[in-house]
XYZ file of N, CA and C in Angstrom:
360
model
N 13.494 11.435 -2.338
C 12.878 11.063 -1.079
C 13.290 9.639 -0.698
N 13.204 8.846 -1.586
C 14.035 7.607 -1.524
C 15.104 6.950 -0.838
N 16.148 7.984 -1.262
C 17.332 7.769 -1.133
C 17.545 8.764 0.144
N 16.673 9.612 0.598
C 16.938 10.024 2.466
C 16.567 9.366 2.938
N 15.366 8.135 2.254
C 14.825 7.408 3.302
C 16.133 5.896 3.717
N 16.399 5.932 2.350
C 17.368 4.364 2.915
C 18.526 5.283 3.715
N 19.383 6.352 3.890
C 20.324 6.863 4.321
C 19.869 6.973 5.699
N 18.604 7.314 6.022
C 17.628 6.941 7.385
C 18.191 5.950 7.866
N 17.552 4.666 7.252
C 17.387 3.676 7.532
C 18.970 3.010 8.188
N 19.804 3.457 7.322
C 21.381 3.397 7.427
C 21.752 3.800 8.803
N 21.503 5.039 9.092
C 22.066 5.399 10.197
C 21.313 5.044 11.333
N 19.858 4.560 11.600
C 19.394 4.037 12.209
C 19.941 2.748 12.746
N 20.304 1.902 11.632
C 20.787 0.709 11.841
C 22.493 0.630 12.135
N 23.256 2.050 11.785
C 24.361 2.471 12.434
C 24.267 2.280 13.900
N 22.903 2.899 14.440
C 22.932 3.357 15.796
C 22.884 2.455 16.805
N 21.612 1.030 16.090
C 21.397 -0.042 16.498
C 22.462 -0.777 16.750
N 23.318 -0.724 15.858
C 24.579 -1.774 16.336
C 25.722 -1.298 16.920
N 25.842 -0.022 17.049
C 26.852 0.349 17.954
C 26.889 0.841 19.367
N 25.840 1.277 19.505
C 25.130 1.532 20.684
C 24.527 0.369 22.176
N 25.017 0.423 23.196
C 24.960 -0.800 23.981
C 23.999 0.193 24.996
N 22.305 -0.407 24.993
C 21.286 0.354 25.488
C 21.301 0.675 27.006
N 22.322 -1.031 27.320
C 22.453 -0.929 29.203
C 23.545 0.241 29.787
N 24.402 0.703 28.544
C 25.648 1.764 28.503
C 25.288 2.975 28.133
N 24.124 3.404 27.508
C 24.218 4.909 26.674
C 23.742 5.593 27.566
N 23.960 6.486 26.635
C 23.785 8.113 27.418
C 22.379 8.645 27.036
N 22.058 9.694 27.064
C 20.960 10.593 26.980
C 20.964 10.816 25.371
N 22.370 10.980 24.923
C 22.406 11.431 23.616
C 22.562 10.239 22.431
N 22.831 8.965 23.451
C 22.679 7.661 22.126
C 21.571 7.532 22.263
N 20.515 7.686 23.098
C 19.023 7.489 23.203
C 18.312 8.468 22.407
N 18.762 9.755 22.479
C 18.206 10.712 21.432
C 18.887 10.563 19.874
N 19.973 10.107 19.877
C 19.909 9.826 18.386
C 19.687 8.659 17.742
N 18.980 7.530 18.747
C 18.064 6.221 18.202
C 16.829 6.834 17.727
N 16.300 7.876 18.300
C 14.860 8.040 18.453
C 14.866 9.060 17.548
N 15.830 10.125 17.083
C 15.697 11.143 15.853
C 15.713 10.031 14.281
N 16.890 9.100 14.960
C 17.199 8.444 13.013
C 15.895 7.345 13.151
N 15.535 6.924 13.969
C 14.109 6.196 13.790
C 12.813 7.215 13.365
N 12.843 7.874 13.846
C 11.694 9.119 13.427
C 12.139 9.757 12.017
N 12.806 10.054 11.816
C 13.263 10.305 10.417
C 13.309 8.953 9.463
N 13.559 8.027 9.651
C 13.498 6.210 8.860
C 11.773 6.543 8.461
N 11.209 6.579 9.486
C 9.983 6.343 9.405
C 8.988 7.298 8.913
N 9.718 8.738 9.295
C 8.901 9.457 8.340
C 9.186 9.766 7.136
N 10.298 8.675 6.253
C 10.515 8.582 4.982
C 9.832 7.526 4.061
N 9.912 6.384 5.170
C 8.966 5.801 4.887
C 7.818 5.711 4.746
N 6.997 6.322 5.287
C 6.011 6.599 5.788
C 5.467 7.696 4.759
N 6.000 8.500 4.353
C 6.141 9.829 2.839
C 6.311 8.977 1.765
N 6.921 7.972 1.549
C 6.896 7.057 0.404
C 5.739 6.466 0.050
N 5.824 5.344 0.943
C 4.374 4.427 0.626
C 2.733 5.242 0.647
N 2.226 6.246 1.541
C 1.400 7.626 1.385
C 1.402 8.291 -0.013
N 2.743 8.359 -0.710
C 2.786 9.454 -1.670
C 2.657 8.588 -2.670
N 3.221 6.932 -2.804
C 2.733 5.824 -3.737
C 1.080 5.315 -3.965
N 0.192 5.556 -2.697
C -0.852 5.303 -2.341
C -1.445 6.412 -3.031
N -1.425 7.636 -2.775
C -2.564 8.530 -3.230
C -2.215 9.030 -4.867
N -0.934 8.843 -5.580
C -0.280 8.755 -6.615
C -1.652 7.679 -7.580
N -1.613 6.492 -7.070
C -2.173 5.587 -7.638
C -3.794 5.366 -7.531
N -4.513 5.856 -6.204
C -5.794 6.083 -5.871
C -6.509 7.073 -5.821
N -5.831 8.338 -6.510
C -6.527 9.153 -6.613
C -6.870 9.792 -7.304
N -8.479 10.323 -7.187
C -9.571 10.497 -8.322
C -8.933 11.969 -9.306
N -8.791 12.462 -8.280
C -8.478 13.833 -9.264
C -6.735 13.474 -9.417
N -6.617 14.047 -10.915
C -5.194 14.702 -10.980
C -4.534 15.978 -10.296
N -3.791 16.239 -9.725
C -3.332 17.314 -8.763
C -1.754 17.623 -9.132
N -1.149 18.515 -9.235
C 0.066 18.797 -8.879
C 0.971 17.820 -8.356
N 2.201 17.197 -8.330
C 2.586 16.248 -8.251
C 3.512 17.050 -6.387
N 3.486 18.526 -6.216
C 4.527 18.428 -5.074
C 2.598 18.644 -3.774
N 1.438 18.864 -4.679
C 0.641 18.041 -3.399
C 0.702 17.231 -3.274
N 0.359 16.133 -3.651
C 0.518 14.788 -3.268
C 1.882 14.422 -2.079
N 3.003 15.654 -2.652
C 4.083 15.374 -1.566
C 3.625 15.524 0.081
N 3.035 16.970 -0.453
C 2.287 17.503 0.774
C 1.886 17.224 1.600
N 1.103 16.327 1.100
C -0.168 15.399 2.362
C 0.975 14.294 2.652
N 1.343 13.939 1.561
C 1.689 12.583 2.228
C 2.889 12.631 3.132
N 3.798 13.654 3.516
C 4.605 14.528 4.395
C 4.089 14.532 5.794
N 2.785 15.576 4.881
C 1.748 15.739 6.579
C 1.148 14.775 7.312
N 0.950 13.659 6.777
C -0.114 12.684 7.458
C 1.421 11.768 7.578
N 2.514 11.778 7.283
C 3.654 10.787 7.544
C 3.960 11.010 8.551
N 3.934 12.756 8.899
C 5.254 13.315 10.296
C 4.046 12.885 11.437
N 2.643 13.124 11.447
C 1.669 12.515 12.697
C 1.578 11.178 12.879
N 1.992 10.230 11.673
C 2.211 9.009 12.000
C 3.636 8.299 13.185
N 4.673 9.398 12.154
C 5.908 8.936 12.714
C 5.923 9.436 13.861
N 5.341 10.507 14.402
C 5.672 11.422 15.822
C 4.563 10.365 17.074
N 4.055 9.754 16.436
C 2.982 9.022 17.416
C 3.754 7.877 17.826
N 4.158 7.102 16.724
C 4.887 5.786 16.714
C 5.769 6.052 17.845
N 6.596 7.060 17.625
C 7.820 7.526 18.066
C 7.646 7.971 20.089
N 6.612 8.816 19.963
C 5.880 8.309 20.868
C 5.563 7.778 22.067
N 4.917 6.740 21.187
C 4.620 5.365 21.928
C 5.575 4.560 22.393
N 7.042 4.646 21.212
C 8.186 4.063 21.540
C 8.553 4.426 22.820
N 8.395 6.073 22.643
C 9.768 6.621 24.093
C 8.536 6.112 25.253
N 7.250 6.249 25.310
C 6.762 5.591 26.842
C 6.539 4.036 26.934
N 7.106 3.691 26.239
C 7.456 2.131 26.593
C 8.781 1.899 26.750
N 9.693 2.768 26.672
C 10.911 2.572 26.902
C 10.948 2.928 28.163
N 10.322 4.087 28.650
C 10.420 4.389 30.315
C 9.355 3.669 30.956
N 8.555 2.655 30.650
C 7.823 2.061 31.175
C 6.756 2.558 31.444
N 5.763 3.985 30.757
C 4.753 4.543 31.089
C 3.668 3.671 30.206
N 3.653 3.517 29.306
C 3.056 2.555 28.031
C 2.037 1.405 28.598
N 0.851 1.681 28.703
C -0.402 0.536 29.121
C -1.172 0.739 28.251
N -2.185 0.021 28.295
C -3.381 -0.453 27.470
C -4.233 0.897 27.041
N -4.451 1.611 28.289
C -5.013 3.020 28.052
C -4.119 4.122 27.743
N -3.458 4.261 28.081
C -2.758 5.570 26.856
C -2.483 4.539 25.813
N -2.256 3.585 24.984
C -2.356 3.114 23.908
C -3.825 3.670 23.292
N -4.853 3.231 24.002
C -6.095 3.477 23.475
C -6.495 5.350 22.974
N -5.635 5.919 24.113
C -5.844 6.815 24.124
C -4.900 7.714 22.581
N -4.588 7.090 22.267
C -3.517 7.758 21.022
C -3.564 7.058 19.850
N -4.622 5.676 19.691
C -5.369 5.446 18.580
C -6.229 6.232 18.517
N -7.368 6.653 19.596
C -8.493 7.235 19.660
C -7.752 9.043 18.639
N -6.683 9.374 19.614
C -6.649 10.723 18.948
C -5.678 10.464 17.688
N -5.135 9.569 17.264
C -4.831 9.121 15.501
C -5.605 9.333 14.776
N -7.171 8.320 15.046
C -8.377 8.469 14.292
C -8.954 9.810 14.019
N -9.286 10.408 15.506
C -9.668 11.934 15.264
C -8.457 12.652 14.588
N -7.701 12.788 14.572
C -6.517 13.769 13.619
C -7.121 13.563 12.048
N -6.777 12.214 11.984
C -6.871 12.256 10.363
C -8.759 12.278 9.868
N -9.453 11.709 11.147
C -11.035 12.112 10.684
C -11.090 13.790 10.038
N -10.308 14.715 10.872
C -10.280 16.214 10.997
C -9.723 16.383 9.779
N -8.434 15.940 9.498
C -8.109 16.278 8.120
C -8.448 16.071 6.987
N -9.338 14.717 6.789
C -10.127 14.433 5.931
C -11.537 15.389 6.166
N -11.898 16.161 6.782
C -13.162 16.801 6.972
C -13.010 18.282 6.307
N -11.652 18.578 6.212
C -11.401 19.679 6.337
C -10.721 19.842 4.841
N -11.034 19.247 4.208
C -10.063 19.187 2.529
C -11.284 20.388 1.875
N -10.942 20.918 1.076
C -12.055 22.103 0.118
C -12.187 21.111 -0.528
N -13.615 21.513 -0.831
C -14.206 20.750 -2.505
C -14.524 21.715 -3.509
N -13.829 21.252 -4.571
C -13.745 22.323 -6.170
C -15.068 22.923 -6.039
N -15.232 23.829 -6.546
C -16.681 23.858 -7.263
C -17.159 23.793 -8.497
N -15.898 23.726 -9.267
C -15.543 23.870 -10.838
C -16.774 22.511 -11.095
């Protein structure tokens, strides 16, 4: 997972420097915004899967822990990502900001509500 994430990061920063934002096309704009969304949802699967690895109460299977931390990475990165593209077209204000913390919080309130508890 590591090592897709720095190869991410690579081609992201490929894209960044070759790419002239006042010149591109539709498709250098879509492949800033795929290798950034992918950077980030590696990142984002890393530090999650280091976090609940180390804080958590029960022992579990080592490809859950992948699991969640996958799932709660790709709603992070798809929000970020986002937020990016309507500030790039200039839609991006104070209230749809608010409005996509507000539904961040509720996502992961829901997923934390919704975990089974053992009965063992």
């Amino acid at each position: 997972m590591l090592v897709g994430t720095v190869l991410c990061w690579s081609a992201w920063f490929f894209v960044i420097v070759n790419v002239n934002p006042f010149e591109a096309s539709t498709l250098s704009f879509l492949f800033f915004y795929i290798s950034f969304f992918l950077a980030l949802l590696g990142t984002f699967s890393v530090l999650i899967f280091v976090v609940y690895r180390l804080f958590s109460r029960t022992e579990l299977p080592l490809f859950r822990y992948v699991e969640r931390s996958f799932r709660e990475s790709f709603i992070l990165s798809a929000i970020c990502i986002f937020l990016l593209f309507l500030r790039g077209i200039d839609l991006l204000n104070i209230w749809n900001f608010s409005f996509f913390i507000v539904l961040l919080i509720l996502l992961f309130s829901f997923s934390f509500s919704t975990r089974k508890v053992s009965t063992h």
